Amino acid sequence: MTHYLRSLLLVSLIAISASCSPAFAHDKKLDPAKYVTHSITVNGAVEKKLVLRVEDLRQFPPQKVAELPLICQSGANVGNLENFKGVLLRDILEKAVVVSRDHNDVKKTVIIATASDDYKVVFSWSELFNSPVGDGVMVFFEKDGKALADDEGRIAMISSKDLRTGPRHVKWLKSIEVKKIAD
Ligand SMILES: Nc1nc2c(c(=O)[nH]1)N[C@H]1C(S)=C(S)[C@@H](COP(=O)(O)O)O[C@H]1N2
Ligand SMILES: [Mo]
């Protein structure tokens, strides 16, 4: 193997092993309290903008999950989510009412979930409203009957039917934005 190939391999291995905890993640692990959110906003292409605190989330039909393994994008098991309670993202979006001027608009619409550390994940409208994935996308606020600890904030999100559940486990959830991304 050439020297070049060997360094390339080494660099890729380092990148892969660090992919679950980039350098700036240190700060989040040491001082998670400053990322904690107490409410989420629902905005963008919706008829009613919402600001939802934990008390408001409790008004939606409750969803409970007993146990869910958290699998990082790399395939590594990074723990379990146990005994948690939340509500369907679909139910929240139904309350906000996704704007749809044309019959085909929703098919070009995505939902962007953003955390206070600016971590973002997207869902398509079709994934949430027209696929089994939607049954597992939850905004959650309770674990073992208690409020979420600082390492997740008071409000977080999970897509429990994903093959790898780590990436769309959004800690410190801050906002849900609805956006039509194609004309
Ligand atoms: N807000 C926020 N949520 C996040 C992340 C992040 O950087 N910020 N990382 C994701 C990834 S890639 C994984 S595997 C899980 C677990 O991350 P941890 O190992 O940093 O706890 O959280 C997910 N949720
Ligand atoms: Mo990850």
Short mmCIF file of C-alpha atoms and ligand atoms in Angstrom, two decimals:
data_model
loop_
_atom_site.label_atom_id
_atom_site.label_comp_id
_atom_site.label_asym_id
_atom_site.label_seq_id
_atom_site.Cartn_x
_atom_site.Cartn_y
_atom_site.Cartn_z
CA MET A 1 0.00 0.00 0.00
CA THR A 2 1.36 3.42 -0.89
CA HIS A 3 2.07 5.98 1.80
CA TYR A 4 -0.72 8.11 0.36
CA LEU A 5 -3.30 5.32 0.57
CA ARG A 6 -2.24 4.50 4.10
CA SER A 7 -2.71 8.10 5.27
CA LEU A 8 -6.03 8.27 3.48
CA LEU A 9 -7.20 5.14 5.29
CA LEU A 10 -5.99 6.49 8.65
CA VAL A 11 -7.75 9.82 8.12
CA SER A 12 -10.99 8.05 7.17
CA LEU A 13 -10.81 5.80 10.23
CA ILE A 14 -10.32 8.80 12.50
CA ALA A 15 -13.21 10.59 10.80
CA ILE A 16 -15.51 7.57 11.20
CA SER A 17 -14.67 7.04 14.86
CA ALA A 18 -15.19 10.74 15.61
CA SER A 19 -18.43 11.05 13.67
CA CYS A 20 -20.64 10.55 16.73
CA SER A 21 -18.84 13.12 18.84
CA PRO A 22 -17.28 16.00 16.91
CA ALA A 23 -14.89 18.35 18.76
CA PHE A 24 -17.58 20.90 19.64
CA ALA A 25 -19.68 18.14 21.22
CA HIS A 26 -17.36 18.43 24.23
CA ASP A 27 -18.91 21.69 25.25
CA LYS A 28 -22.39 20.18 24.97
CA LYS A 29 -21.40 17.26 27.18
CA LEU A 30 -19.73 19.50 29.77
CA ASP A 31 -22.38 22.20 29.92
CA PRO A 32 -25.63 20.84 28.46
CA ALA A 33 -27.72 23.22 30.61
CA LYS A 34 -27.15 26.10 28.25
CA TYR A 35 -28.79 24.20 25.38
CA VAL A 36 -31.98 23.27 27.26
CA THR A 37 -35.19 24.49 25.58
CA HIS A 38 -38.53 25.00 27.35
CA SER A 39 -40.77 25.47 24.35
CA ILE A 40 -40.82 24.83 20.62
CA THR A 41 -42.14 27.03 17.83
CA VAL A 42 -44.02 25.72 14.83
CA ASN A 43 -43.66 28.12 11.91
CA GLY A 44 -43.15 28.56 8.18
CA ALA A 45 -45.87 27.37 5.80
CA VAL A 46 -48.57 26.91 8.45
CA GLU A 47 -51.91 28.63 8.91
CA LYS A 48 -51.43 28.99 12.68
CA LYS A 49 -47.98 29.58 14.14
CA LEU A 50 -47.65 27.81 17.49
CA VAL A 51 -45.45 28.13 20.55
CA LEU A 52 -45.72 24.95 22.61
CA ARG A 53 -44.43 24.43 26.13
CA VAL A 54 -44.46 21.03 27.82
CA GLU A 55 -47.89 21.84 29.34
CA ASP A 56 -49.21 22.53 25.83
CA LEU A 57 -47.72 19.33 24.42
CA ARG A 58 -49.60 17.40 27.10
CA GLN A 59 -52.89 18.47 25.45
CA PHE A 60 -52.19 16.26 22.41
CA PRO A 61 -52.97 12.50 22.40
CA PRO A 62 -50.14 10.85 24.37
CA GLN A 63 -47.74 8.32 22.87
CA LYS A 64 -45.63 6.00 24.99
CA VAL A 65 -42.60 3.93 24.04
CA ALA A 66 -41.17 1.31 26.39
CA GLU A 67 -37.73 0.87 24.88
CA LEU A 68 -35.84 1.99 21.80
CA PRO A 69 -32.16 1.34 21.01
CA LEU A 70 -30.28 4.45 19.83
CA ILE A 71 -28.10 3.57 16.85
CA CYS A 72 -25.66 6.16 15.54
CA GLN A 73 -25.21 6.80 11.83
CA SER A 74 -21.99 4.77 12.07
CA GLY A 75 -24.03 1.75 13.23
CA ALA A 76 -22.76 1.94 16.82
CA ASN A 77 -25.29 1.41 19.58
CA VAL A 78 -25.09 4.55 21.74
CA GLY A 79 -27.66 3.56 24.37
CA ASN A 80 -31.38 3.17 24.87
CA LEU A 81 -34.33 5.48 25.18
CA GLU A 82 -36.52 3.96 27.85
CA ASN A 83 -40.04 4.55 29.03
CA PHE A 84 -40.63 7.84 27.32
CA LYS A 85 -43.74 9.85 26.63
CA GLY A 86 -44.51 12.33 23.89
CA VAL A 87 -46.86 13.25 21.07
CA LEU A 88 -46.89 12.69 17.32
CA LEU A 89 -45.30 15.39 15.17
CA ARG A 90 -48.20 14.70 12.80
CA ASP A 91 -50.74 15.76 15.46
CA ILE A 92 -48.80 18.99 16.08
CA LEU A 93 -48.74 19.76 12.35
CA GLU A 94 -52.45 19.03 12.07
CA LYS A 95 -53.10 21.66 14.73
CA ALA A 96 -50.86 24.22 12.96
CA VAL A 97 -52.40 23.28 9.55
CA VAL A 98 -49.84 22.94 6.76
CA VAL A 99 -50.50 25.51 4.02
CA SER A 100 -51.52 23.87 0.78
CA ARG A 101 -52.75 26.20 -1.97
CA ASP A 102 -52.50 23.58 -4.64
CA HIS A 103 -53.48 19.91 -4.32
CA ASN A 104 -49.84 18.95 -5.02
CA ASP A 105 -48.13 21.40 -2.62
CA VAL A 106 -47.78 19.01 0.32
CA LYS A 107 -45.85 16.56 -1.82
CA LYS A 108 -43.13 19.22 -2.21
CA THR A 109 -43.14 20.17 1.47
CA VAL A 110 -40.56 19.30 4.13
CA ILE A 111 -40.45 19.76 7.88
CA ILE A 112 -37.18 21.01 9.38
CA ALA A 113 -36.56 20.28 13.06
CA THR A 114 -33.90 22.53 14.62
CA ALA A 115 -32.21 22.25 18.01
CA SER A 116 -30.67 25.02 20.11
CA ASP A 117 -27.15 23.90 19.05
CA ASP A 118 -28.33 24.35 15.46
CA TYR A 119 -28.45 20.60 14.80
CA LYS A 120 -31.11 20.08 12.11
CA VAL A 121 -32.93 17.14 10.58
CA VAL A 122 -35.62 17.05 7.90
CA PHE A 123 -38.74 14.98 7.28
CA SER A 124 -40.84 15.08 4.15
CA TRP A 125 -44.57 15.68 4.43
CA SER A 126 -45.10 12.33 2.67
CA GLU A 127 -42.92 10.52 5.19
CA LEU A 128 -45.03 11.89 8.06
CA PHE A 129 -48.51 11.70 6.53
CA ASN A 130 -48.22 8.94 3.96
CA SER A 131 -45.77 6.36 5.27
CA PRO A 132 -45.37 4.17 8.37
CA VAL A 133 -42.43 6.36 9.47
CA GLY A 134 -44.94 9.03 10.53
CA ASP A 135 -46.35 6.75 13.24
CA GLY A 136 -43.00 6.89 15.04
CA VAL A 137 -42.03 10.56 14.75
CA MET A 138 -42.57 12.01 18.20
CA VAL A 139 -41.82 15.13 20.14
CA PHE A 140 -41.18 13.83 23.65
CA PHE A 141 -40.88 15.46 27.06
CA GLU A 142 -40.91 12.75 29.71
CA LYS A 143 -38.76 9.74 30.59
CA ASP A 144 -39.58 7.37 33.45
CA GLY A 145 -42.35 9.75 34.50
CA LYS A 146 -39.89 12.64 34.89
CA ALA A 147 -38.99 15.74 32.88
CA LEU A 148 -36.07 15.23 30.50
CA ALA A 149 -32.64 15.97 31.96
CA ASP A 150 -30.32 18.70 30.70
CA ASP A 151 -28.52 16.33 28.31
CA GLU A 152 -31.68 16.27 26.14
CA GLY A 153 -33.34 19.51 27.20
CA ARG A 154 -36.96 19.50 28.32
CA ILE A 155 -38.18 18.74 24.78
CA ALA A 156 -36.62 16.36 22.25
CA MET A 157 -37.61 14.42 19.17
CA ILE A 158 -37.23 10.89 17.88
CA SER A 159 -38.11 9.00 14.72
CA SER A 160 -38.54 5.58 16.28
CA LYS A 161 -39.09 3.65 13.04
CA ASP A 162 -35.77 4.73 11.48
CA LEU A 163 -33.22 1.96 10.85
CA ARG A 164 -30.64 4.09 12.67
CA THR A 165 -32.43 6.05 15.34
CA GLY A 166 -29.50 8.26 16.50
CA PRO A 167 -29.48 10.85 13.69
CA ARG A 168 -33.13 11.90 14.05
CA HIS A 169 -32.99 11.86 17.82
CA VAL A 170 -32.96 15.64 18.15
CA LYS A 171 -31.93 16.81 21.60
CA TRP A 172 -32.84 20.35 22.80
CA LEU A 173 -35.57 20.76 20.17
CA LYS A 174 -36.26 24.44 19.44
CA SER A 175 -38.33 24.73 16.28
CA ILE A 176 -40.34 22.97 13.63
CA GLU A 177 -40.38 24.76 10.29
CA VAL A 178 -42.64 23.81 7.40
CA LYS A 179 -41.23 24.64 3.98
CA LYS A 180 -42.26 23.99 0.39
CA ILE A 181 -38.97 23.27 -1.38
CA ALA A 182 -39.94 22.83 -5.03
CA ASP A 183 -42.22 24.85 -7.34
N1 LIG B 1 -29.26 18.69 19.30
C1 LIG B 1 -28.52 17.64 18.89
N2 LIG B 1 -29.09 16.43 18.83
C2 LIG B 1 -28.35 15.36 18.40
C3 LIG B 1 -27.01 15.49 18.00
C4 LIG B 1 -26.45 16.79 18.08
O1 LIG B 1 -25.27 17.03 17.76
N3 LIG B 1 -27.23 17.83 18.54
N4 LIG B 1 -26.32 14.38 17.54
C5 LIG B 1 -27.12 13.23 17.06
C6 LIG B 1 -26.39 11.99 16.86
S1 LIG B 1 -25.48 11.85 15.42
C7 LIG B 1 -26.50 10.92 17.74
S2 LIG B 1 -25.79 9.44 17.42
C8 LIG B 1 -27.27 11.05 18.99
C9 LIG B 1 -26.41 10.74 20.19
O2 LIG B 1 -25.46 11.75 20.28
P1 LIG B 1 -24.45 11.82 21.52
O3 LIG B 1 -23.56 10.64 21.37
O4 LIG B 1 -23.72 13.12 21.30
O5 LIG B 1 -25.27 11.83 22.75
O6 LIG B 1 -27.82 12.35 19.16
C10 LIG B 1 -28.29 12.96 18.00
N5 LIG B 1 -28.96 14.18 18.36
MO MO B 2 -24.69 9.83 15.42
#
